[in-house]
XYZ file of C-alpha atoms in Angstrom:
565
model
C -156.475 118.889 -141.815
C -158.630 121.612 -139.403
C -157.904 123.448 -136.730
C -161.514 125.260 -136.057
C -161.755 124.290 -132.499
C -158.509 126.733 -131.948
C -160.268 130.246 -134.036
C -162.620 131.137 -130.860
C -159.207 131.910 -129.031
C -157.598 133.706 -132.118
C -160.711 136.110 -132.705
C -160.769 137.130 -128.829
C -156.951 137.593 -128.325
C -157.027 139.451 -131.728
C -160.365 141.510 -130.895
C -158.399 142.178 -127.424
C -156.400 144.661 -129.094
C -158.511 146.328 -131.097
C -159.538 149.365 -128.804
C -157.525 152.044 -129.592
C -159.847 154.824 -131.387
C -158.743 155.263 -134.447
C -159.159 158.372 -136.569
C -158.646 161.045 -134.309
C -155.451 162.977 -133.284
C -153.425 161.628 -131.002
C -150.549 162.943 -128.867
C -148.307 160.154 -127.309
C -146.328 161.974 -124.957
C -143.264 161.204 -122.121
C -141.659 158.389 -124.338
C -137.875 157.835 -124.413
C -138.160 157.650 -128.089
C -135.277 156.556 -130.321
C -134.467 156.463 -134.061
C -132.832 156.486 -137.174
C -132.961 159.790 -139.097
C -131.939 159.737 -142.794
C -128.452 159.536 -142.443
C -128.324 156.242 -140.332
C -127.713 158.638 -136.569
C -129.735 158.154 -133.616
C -131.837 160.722 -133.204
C -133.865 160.703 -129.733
C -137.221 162.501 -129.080
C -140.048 162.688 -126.384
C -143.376 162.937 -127.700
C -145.054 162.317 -131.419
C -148.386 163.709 -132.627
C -150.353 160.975 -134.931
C -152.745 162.537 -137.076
C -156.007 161.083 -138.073
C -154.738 159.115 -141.094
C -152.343 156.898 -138.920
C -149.307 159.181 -140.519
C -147.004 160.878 -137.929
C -147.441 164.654 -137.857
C -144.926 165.820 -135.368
C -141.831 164.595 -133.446
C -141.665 166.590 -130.503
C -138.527 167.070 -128.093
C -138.361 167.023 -124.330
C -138.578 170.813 -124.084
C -141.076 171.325 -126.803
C -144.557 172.956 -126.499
C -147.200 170.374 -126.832
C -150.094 170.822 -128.899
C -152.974 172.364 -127.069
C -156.223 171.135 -128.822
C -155.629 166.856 -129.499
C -158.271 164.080 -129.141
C -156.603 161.867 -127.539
C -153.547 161.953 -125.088
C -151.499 158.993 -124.446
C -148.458 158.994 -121.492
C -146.027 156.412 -122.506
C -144.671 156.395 -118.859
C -140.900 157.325 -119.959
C -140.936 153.816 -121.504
C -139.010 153.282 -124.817
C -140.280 153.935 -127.729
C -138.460 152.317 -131.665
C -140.120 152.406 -134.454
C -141.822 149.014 -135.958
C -139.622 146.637 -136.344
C -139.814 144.628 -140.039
C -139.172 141.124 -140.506
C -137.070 141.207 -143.983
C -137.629 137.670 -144.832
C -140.514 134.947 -143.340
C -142.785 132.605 -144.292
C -145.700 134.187 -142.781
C -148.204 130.955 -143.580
C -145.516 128.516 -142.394
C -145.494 130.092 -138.977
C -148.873 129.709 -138.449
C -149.069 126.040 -139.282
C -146.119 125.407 -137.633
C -147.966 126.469 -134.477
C -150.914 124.335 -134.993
C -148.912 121.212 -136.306
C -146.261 119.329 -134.517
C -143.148 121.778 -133.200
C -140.197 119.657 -132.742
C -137.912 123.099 -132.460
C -137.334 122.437 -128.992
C -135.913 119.090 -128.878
C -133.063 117.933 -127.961
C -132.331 114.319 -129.138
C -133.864 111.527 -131.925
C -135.587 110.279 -128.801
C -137.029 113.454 -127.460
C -138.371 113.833 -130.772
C -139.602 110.480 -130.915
C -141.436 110.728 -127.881
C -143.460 114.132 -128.623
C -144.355 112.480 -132.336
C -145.934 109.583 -130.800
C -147.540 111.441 -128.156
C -148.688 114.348 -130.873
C -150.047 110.794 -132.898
C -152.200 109.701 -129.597
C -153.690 113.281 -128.760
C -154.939 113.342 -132.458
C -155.797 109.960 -133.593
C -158.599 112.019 -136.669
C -155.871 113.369 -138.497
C -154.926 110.986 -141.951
C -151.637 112.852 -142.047
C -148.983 113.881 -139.039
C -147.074 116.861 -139.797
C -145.029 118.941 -138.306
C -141.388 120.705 -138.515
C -138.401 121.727 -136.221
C -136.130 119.309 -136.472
C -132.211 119.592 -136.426
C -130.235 116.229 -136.957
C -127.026 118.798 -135.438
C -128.885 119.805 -132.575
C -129.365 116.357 -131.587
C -125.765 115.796 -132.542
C -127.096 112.745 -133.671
C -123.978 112.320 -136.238
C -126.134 111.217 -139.215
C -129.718 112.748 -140.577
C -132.841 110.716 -139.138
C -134.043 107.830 -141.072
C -137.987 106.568 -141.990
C -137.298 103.822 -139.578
C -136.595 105.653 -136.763
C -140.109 107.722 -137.256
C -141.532 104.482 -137.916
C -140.818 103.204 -134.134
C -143.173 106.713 -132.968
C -145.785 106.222 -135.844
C -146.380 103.476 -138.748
C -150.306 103.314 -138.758
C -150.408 106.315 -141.297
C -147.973 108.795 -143.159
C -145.242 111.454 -140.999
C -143.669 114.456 -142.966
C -141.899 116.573 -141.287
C -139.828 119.518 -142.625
C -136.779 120.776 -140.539
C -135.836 123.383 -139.051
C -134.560 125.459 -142.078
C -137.190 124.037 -144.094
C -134.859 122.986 -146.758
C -135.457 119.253 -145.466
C -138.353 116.510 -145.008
C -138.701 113.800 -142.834
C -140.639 110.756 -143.756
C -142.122 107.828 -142.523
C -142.381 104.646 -144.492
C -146.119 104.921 -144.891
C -145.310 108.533 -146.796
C -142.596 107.085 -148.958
C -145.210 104.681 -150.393
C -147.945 107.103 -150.638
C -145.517 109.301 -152.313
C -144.116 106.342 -154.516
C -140.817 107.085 -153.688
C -138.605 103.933 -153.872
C -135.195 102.675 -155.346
C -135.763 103.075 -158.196
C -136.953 107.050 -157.947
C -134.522 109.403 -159.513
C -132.868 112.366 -158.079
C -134.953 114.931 -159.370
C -133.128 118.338 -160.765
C -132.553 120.863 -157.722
C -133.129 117.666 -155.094
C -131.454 114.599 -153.585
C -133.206 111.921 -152.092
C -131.040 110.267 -149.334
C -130.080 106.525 -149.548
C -129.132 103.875 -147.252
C -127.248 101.054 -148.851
C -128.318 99.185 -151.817
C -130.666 102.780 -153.162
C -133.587 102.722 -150.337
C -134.558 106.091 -149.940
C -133.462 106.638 -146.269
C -135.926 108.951 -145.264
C -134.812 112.571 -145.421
C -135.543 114.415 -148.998
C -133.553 117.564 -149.614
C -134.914 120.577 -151.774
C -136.526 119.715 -154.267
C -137.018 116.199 -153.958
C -139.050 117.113 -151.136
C -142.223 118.187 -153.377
C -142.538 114.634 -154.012
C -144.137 113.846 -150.821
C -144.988 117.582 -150.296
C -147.393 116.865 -153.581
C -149.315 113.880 -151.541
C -150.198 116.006 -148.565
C -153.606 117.042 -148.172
C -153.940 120.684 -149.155
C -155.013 122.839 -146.205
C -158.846 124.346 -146.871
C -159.096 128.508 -146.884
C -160.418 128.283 -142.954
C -157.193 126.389 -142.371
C -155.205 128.895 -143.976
C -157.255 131.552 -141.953
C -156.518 130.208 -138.488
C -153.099 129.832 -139.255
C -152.235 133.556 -140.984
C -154.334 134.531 -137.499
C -151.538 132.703 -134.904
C -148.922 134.484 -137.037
C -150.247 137.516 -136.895
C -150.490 137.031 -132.769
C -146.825 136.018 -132.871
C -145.826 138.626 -135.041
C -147.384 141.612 -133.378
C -146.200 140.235 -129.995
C -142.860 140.149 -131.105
C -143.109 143.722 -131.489
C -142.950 142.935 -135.750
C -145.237 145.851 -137.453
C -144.202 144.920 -140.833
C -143.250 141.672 -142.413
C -141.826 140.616 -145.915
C -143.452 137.455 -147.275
C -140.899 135.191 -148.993
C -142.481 132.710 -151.834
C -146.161 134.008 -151.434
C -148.527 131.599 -153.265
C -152.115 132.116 -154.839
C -153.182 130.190 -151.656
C -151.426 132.543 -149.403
C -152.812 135.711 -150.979
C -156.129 135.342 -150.962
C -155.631 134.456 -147.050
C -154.111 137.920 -146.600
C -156.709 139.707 -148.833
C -159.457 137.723 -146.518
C -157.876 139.307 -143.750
C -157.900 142.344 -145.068
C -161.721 142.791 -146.669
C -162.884 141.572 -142.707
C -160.481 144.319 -141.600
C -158.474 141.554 -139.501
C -155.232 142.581 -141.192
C -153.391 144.597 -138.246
C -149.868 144.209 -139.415
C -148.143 145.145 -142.948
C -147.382 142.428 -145.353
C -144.361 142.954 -148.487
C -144.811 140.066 -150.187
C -142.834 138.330 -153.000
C -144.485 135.802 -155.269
C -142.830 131.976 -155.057
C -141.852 131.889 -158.819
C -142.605 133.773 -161.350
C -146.015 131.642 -162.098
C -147.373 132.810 -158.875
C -145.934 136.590 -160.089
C -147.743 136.543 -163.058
C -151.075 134.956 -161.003
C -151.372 137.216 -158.396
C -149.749 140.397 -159.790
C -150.810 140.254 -163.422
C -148.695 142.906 -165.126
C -146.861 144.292 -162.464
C -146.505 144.394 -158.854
C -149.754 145.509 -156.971
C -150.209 149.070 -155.181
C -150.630 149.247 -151.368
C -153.732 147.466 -150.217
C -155.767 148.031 -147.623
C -154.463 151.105 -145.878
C -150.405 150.352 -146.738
C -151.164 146.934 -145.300
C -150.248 144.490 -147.871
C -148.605 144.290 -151.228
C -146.790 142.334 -153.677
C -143.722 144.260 -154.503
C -141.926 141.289 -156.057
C -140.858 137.521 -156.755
C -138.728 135.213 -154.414
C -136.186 132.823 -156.940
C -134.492 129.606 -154.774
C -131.486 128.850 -156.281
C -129.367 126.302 -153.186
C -130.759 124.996 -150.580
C -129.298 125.169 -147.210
C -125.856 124.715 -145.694
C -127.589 122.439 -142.895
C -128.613 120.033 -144.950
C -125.581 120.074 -147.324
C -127.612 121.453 -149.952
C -126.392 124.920 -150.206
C -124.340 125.309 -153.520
C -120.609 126.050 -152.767
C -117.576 126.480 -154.938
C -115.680 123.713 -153.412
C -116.856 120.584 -151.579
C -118.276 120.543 -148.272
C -115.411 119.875 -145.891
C -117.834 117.248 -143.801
C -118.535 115.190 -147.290
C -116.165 115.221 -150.226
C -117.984 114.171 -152.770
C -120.856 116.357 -152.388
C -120.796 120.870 -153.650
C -124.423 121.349 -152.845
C -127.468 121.774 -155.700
C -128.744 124.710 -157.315
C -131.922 124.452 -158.534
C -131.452 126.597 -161.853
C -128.616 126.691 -163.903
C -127.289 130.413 -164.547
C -129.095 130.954 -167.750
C -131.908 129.392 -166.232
C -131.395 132.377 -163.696
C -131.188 135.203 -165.226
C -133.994 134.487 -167.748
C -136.162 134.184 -165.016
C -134.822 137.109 -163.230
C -135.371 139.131 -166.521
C -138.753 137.765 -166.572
C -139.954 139.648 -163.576
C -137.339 142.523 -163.974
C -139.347 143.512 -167.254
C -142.161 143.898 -165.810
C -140.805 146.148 -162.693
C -141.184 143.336 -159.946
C -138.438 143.381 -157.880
C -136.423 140.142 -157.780
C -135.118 138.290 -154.501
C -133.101 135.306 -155.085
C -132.546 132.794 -152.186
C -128.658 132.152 -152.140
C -126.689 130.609 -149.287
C -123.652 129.128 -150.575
C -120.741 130.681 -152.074
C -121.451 129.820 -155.456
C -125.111 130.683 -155.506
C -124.013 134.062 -154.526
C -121.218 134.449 -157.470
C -123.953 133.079 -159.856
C -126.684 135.709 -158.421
C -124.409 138.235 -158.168
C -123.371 137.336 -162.341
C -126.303 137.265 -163.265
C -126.782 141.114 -161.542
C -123.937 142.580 -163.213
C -125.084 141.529 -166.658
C -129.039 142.388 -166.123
C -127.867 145.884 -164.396
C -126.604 146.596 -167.775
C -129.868 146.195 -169.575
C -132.337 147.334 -166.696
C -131.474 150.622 -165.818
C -132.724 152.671 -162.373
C -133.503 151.718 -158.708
C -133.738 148.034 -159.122
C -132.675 146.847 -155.684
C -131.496 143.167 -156.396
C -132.056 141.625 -153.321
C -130.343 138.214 -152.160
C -131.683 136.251 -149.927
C -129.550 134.578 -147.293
C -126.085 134.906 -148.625
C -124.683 132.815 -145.725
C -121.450 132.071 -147.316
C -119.765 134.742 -149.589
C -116.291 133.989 -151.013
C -113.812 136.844 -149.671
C -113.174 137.378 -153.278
C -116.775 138.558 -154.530
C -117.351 141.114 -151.648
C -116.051 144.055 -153.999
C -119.038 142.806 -156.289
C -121.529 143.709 -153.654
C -121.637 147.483 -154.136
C -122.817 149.726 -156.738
C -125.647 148.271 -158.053
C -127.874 148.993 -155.005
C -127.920 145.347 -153.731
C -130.065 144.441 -150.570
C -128.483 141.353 -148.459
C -131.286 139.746 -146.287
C -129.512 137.931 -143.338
C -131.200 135.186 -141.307
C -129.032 136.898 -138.377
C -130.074 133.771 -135.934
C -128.253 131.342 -137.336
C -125.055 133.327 -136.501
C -126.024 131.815 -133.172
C -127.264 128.401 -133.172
C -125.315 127.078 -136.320
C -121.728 127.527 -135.325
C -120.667 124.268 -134.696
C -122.591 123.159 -138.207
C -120.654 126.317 -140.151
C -117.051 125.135 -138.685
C -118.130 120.978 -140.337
C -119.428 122.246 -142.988
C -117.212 124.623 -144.299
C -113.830 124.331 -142.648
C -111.839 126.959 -140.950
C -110.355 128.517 -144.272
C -114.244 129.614 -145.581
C -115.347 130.708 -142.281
C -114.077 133.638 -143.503
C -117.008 134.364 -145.428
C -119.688 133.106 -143.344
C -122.413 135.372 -142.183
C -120.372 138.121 -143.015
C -122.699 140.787 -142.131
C -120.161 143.911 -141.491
C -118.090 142.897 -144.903
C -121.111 142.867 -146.681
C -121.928 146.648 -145.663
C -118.454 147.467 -145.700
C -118.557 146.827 -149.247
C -121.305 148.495 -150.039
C -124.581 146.459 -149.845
C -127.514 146.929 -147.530
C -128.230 144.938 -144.883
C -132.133 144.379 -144.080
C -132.223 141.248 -141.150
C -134.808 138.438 -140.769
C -135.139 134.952 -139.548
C -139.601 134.217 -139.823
C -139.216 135.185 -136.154
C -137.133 132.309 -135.268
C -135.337 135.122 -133.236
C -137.303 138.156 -132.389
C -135.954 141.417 -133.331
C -134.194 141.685 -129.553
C -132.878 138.357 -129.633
C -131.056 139.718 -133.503
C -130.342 142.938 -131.977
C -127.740 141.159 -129.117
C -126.746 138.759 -132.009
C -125.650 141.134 -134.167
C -123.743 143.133 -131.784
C -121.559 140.613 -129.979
C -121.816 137.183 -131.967
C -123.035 135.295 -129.602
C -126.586 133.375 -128.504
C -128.295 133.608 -125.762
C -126.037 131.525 -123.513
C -122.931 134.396 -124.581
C -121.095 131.399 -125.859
C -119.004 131.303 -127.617
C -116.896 133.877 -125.180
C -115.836 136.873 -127.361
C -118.092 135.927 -130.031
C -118.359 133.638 -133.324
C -116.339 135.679 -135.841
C -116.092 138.841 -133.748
C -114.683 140.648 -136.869
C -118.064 140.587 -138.225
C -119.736 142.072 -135.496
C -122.163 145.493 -136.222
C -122.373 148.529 -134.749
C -125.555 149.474 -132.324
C -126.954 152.100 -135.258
C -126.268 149.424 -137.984
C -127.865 146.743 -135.944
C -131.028 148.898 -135.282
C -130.796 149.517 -139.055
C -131.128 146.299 -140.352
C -133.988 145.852 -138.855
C -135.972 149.362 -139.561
C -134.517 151.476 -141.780
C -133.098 149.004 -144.090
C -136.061 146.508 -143.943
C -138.030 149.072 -145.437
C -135.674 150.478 -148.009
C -135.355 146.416 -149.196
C -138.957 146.455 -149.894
C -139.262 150.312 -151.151
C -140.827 151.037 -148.247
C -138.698 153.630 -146.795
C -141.161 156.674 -147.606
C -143.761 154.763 -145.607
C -142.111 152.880 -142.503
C -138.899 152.373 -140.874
C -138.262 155.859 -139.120
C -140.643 158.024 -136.805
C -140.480 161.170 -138.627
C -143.534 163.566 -139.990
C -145.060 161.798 -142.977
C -144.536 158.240 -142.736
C -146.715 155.816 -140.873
C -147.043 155.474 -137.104
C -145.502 151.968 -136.740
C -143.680 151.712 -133.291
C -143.113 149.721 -130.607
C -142.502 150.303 -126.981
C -140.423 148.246 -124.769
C -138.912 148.053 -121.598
C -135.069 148.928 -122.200
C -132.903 151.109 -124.515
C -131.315 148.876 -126.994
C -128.540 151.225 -127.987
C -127.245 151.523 -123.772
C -128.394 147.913 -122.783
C -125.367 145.075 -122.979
C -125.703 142.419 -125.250
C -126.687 140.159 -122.852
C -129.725 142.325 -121.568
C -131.160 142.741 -124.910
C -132.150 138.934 -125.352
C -134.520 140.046 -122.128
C -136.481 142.780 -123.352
C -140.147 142.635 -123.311
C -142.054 143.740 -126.382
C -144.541 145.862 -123.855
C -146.951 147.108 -126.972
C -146.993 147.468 -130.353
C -148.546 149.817 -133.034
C -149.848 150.184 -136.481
C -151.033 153.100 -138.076
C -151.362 154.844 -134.499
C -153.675 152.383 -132.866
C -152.530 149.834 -130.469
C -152.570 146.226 -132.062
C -150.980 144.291 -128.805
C -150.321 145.336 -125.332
C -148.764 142.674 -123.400
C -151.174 143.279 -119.978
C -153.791 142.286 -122.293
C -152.240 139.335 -123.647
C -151.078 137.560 -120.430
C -155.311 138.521 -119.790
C -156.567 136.736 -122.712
C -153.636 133.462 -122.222
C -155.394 131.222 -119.338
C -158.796 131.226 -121.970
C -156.920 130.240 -124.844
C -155.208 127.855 -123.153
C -158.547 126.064 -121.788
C -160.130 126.326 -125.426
C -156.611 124.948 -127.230
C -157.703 121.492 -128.574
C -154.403 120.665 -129.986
């Protein structure tokens, strides 16, 4: 597949941006600045001096006496001023292709989504494969996942995959089944379950890891391909007021696309990322995990392990069965000795290990398999698990003392509701998303969602439980709401300690990096409701402006015209 025709309009809206002068002092002054100081308070400022090497020198009160002799002078117009926010867990490639593929994210029925596949087929009649995510079988509350024959009725002249909205899932047509070879007679692989109609045809829908068997037919995108689409994630990123981002299940592929970026010096955003199995460790870290690249912008600090899948596709691995099919726990895709020899692997070596787990029993087995490596590898480890969107009440005590980081997909607190409550039942709602039992107990909370839900959008979530719509009234689990400082945490402060980045980013203070963002309301006065309107107004990195939104609505009519999609 190729998307050339679409990098013209990448390189100008990215070259838009790149006009701040950078080395040289600058003072950017009348800001209502907020943030976190070392003990988690909100400390509030007016002014911050950036030195030459992107690293804050000052933070400067209202009343304070400004510098006298600066090169530059910037007057932030009493706007707001955070520091950059961090994505704590994204797929950084993934949203890139899923701009220049087929989005089905926004519909809202099997039909809708037929509709905009056949259409997408039409308005690209060159490409040998259609693909695409976004789908949600609940959000079409369809009652039943999709089937090859109903993608067969938008396209049957070549193979459809398309993944869904949690990724966990893939959708295919009959024309990819056979190119896959995936028939009755195809085995469940381990860590994967092929859906079935009667009689043992493969329905359609593969879950986890029997998804790489039609994943392995798909043409592999070419380095240029890869380039255009880390460039459209970078754009969303940036605009979404993200300085910083943590790369979950970073391939060889995905690397060099980031170290591309970075030799051309088109790298304006920081990358963490975490290699997607310990091959990929070994590959791209060699004997341990890189330094900082490219001026703090990228490195590999660790390895992502999946062990479930997700709770949306009934593939999340849970203690007891899922209340909306008896017969079915969930998969994991390792067994626990399979786990923790493969989180000693990388432990030996000082990479930092994240392990995806969603359901309750991935998190007792991750959190086992903790307790006994914590014994052998001593110091500031920082176990990190990834997801943990149902805990069992009974293994929150297990969450503190060993410095474990809980990365929280935070949106799905507000569009999966009605999917938690089938899934689970109302005795184990307990422990879903249970964000403020979590800290309570003694882990650290760093948020993320591959900017599903931009940091504003998470911010209101977090505080009152509800989407966008404030529904449902009083909020999902209310019990598990955060306070405004934690909230703002999870997203700064804690994002940055989950990637031992906290003597770098996450604060404005004198020393670390001038990351920050300024926007157009106060997010620890606004209401809940008025955070999910804030406007991302700029954002920097390294104290030069990397988007301003003036210049972005500027650049949108010419991208538009040039978009060949």
């Amino acid at each position: 597949m190729t998307f050339l025709p679409r990098l013209g309009s990448i390189f100008a809206a990215v070259a838009l941006v790149a006009t701040t002068p950078a080395h040289a002092d600058t003072l950017i002054d009348n800001v209502n600045g907020i943030t976190l100081d070392e003990k988690g308070a909100v400390q509030r400022f007016a002014a911050l001096v950036i030195g030459t090497d992107g690293h804050i020198t000052r933070v400067l009160a209202s009343g304070e006496k400004r510098p006298p002799k600066l090169d530059y002078r910037v007057n932030g117009k009493g706007r707001v001023l955070l520091p950059g926010m961090i994505d704590a867990h994204a797929h950084v490639m993934a949203i890139g292709f899923a701009a220049l593929t087929l989005d089905l994210s926004e519909t809202d029925s099997l039909a809708d989504a037929q509709a905009r596949i056949a259409r997408y087929a039409r308005d690209n009649p060159d490409r040998a494969w259609i693909l695409g995510r976004g789908w949600d079988q609940d959000r079409w509350a369809l009652g039943r996942f999709p089937t090859a024959g109903d993608l067969d009725a938008a396209v049957g002249d070549r193979p459809v995959w398309l993944l869904s909205s949690d990724g966990q899932a893939g959708w295919a047509n009959s024309a990819a089944l056979a190119v896959a070879g995936v028939t009755a007679a195809t085995n469940d692989p381990a860590g994967g379950r092929i859906l079935r109609a009667p009689g043992g045809k493969p329905s359609g829908v593969l879950v986890d890891k029997a998804a790489e068997l039609v994943e392995a037919k798909v043409p592999p995108p070419r380095p240029v391909d890869r380039d255009l689409a880390f460039l459209e994630a970078q754009r969303q990123l940036v605009a979404a007021g993200f300085t910083t981002v943590t790369d979950m299940g970073t391939s060889i592929a995905d690397w060099q696309a980031f170290r591309r970026a970075g030799d051309l010096g088109k790298l304006r955003m920081r990358i963490i990322a975490y290699a997607g199995g310990t091959e990929a460790m070994a590959l791209i870290g060699g004997p341990g995990p890189s330094p900082w690249l490219y001026d703090d912008r990228l490195r590999l600090a660790g390895v992502r392990l999946r062990l479930d899948g997700s709770l949306g596709s009934r593939g999340a691995a849970l203690k007891a069965p899922y209340a909306d099919d008896p017969g079915n726990s969930g998969l994991t895709q390792l067994s626990q000795t399979q786990l923790g020899n493969l989180m000693s692997r990388a432990a030996i070596d000082k990479f930092q290990v994240a392990v995806e787990a969603t359901g309750d029993r991935a998190v007792a087995m991750t959190l086992g398999a903790i307790g006994e490596l914590s014994a052998t590898y001593k110091g500031d480890r920082r176990w990190r698990i990834e997801q943990a969107q149902v805990v069992d009440p009974a293994d929150l005590g297990r969450f503190g003392g060993r410095g474990i980081v809980v990365s929280v997909q935070l949106q799905m607190a507000a569009t999966d509701q009605a999917m938690n409550a089938a899934r689970l039942g109302p005795v184990r709602l307990t422990g879903a998303q249970a964000w403020k039992s979590i800290l309570d107990a003694g882990g650290v909370l760093a948020f993320g969602g591959d900017a599903a839900a931009g940091p504003f959008d998470g911010l209101a979530t977090a505080l009152s439980r509800t989407g966008a719509d404030g529904q449902p009234f009083g909020g999902w689990q209310p019990q598990q709401r955060l306070s405004r400082e934690a909230a703002l945490a999870a997203w700064t402060t804690g994002a940055a300690y989950a990637g031992f980045a906290e003597t770098r980013l996450g604060r404005i203070a004198p020393g670390l990096r001038a990351d920050f963002v300024l926007v157009d309301q106060d997010p620890i006065l606004a209401a809940p409701d008025d955070l999910h309107r804030t406007r991302v107004l700029e954002t920097w990195v390294s104290g030069q402006a990397v988007y301003r939104a003036d210049q972005a609505q500027k650049a949108e009519p010419r991208r538009a015209a040039t978009d060949s999609r």
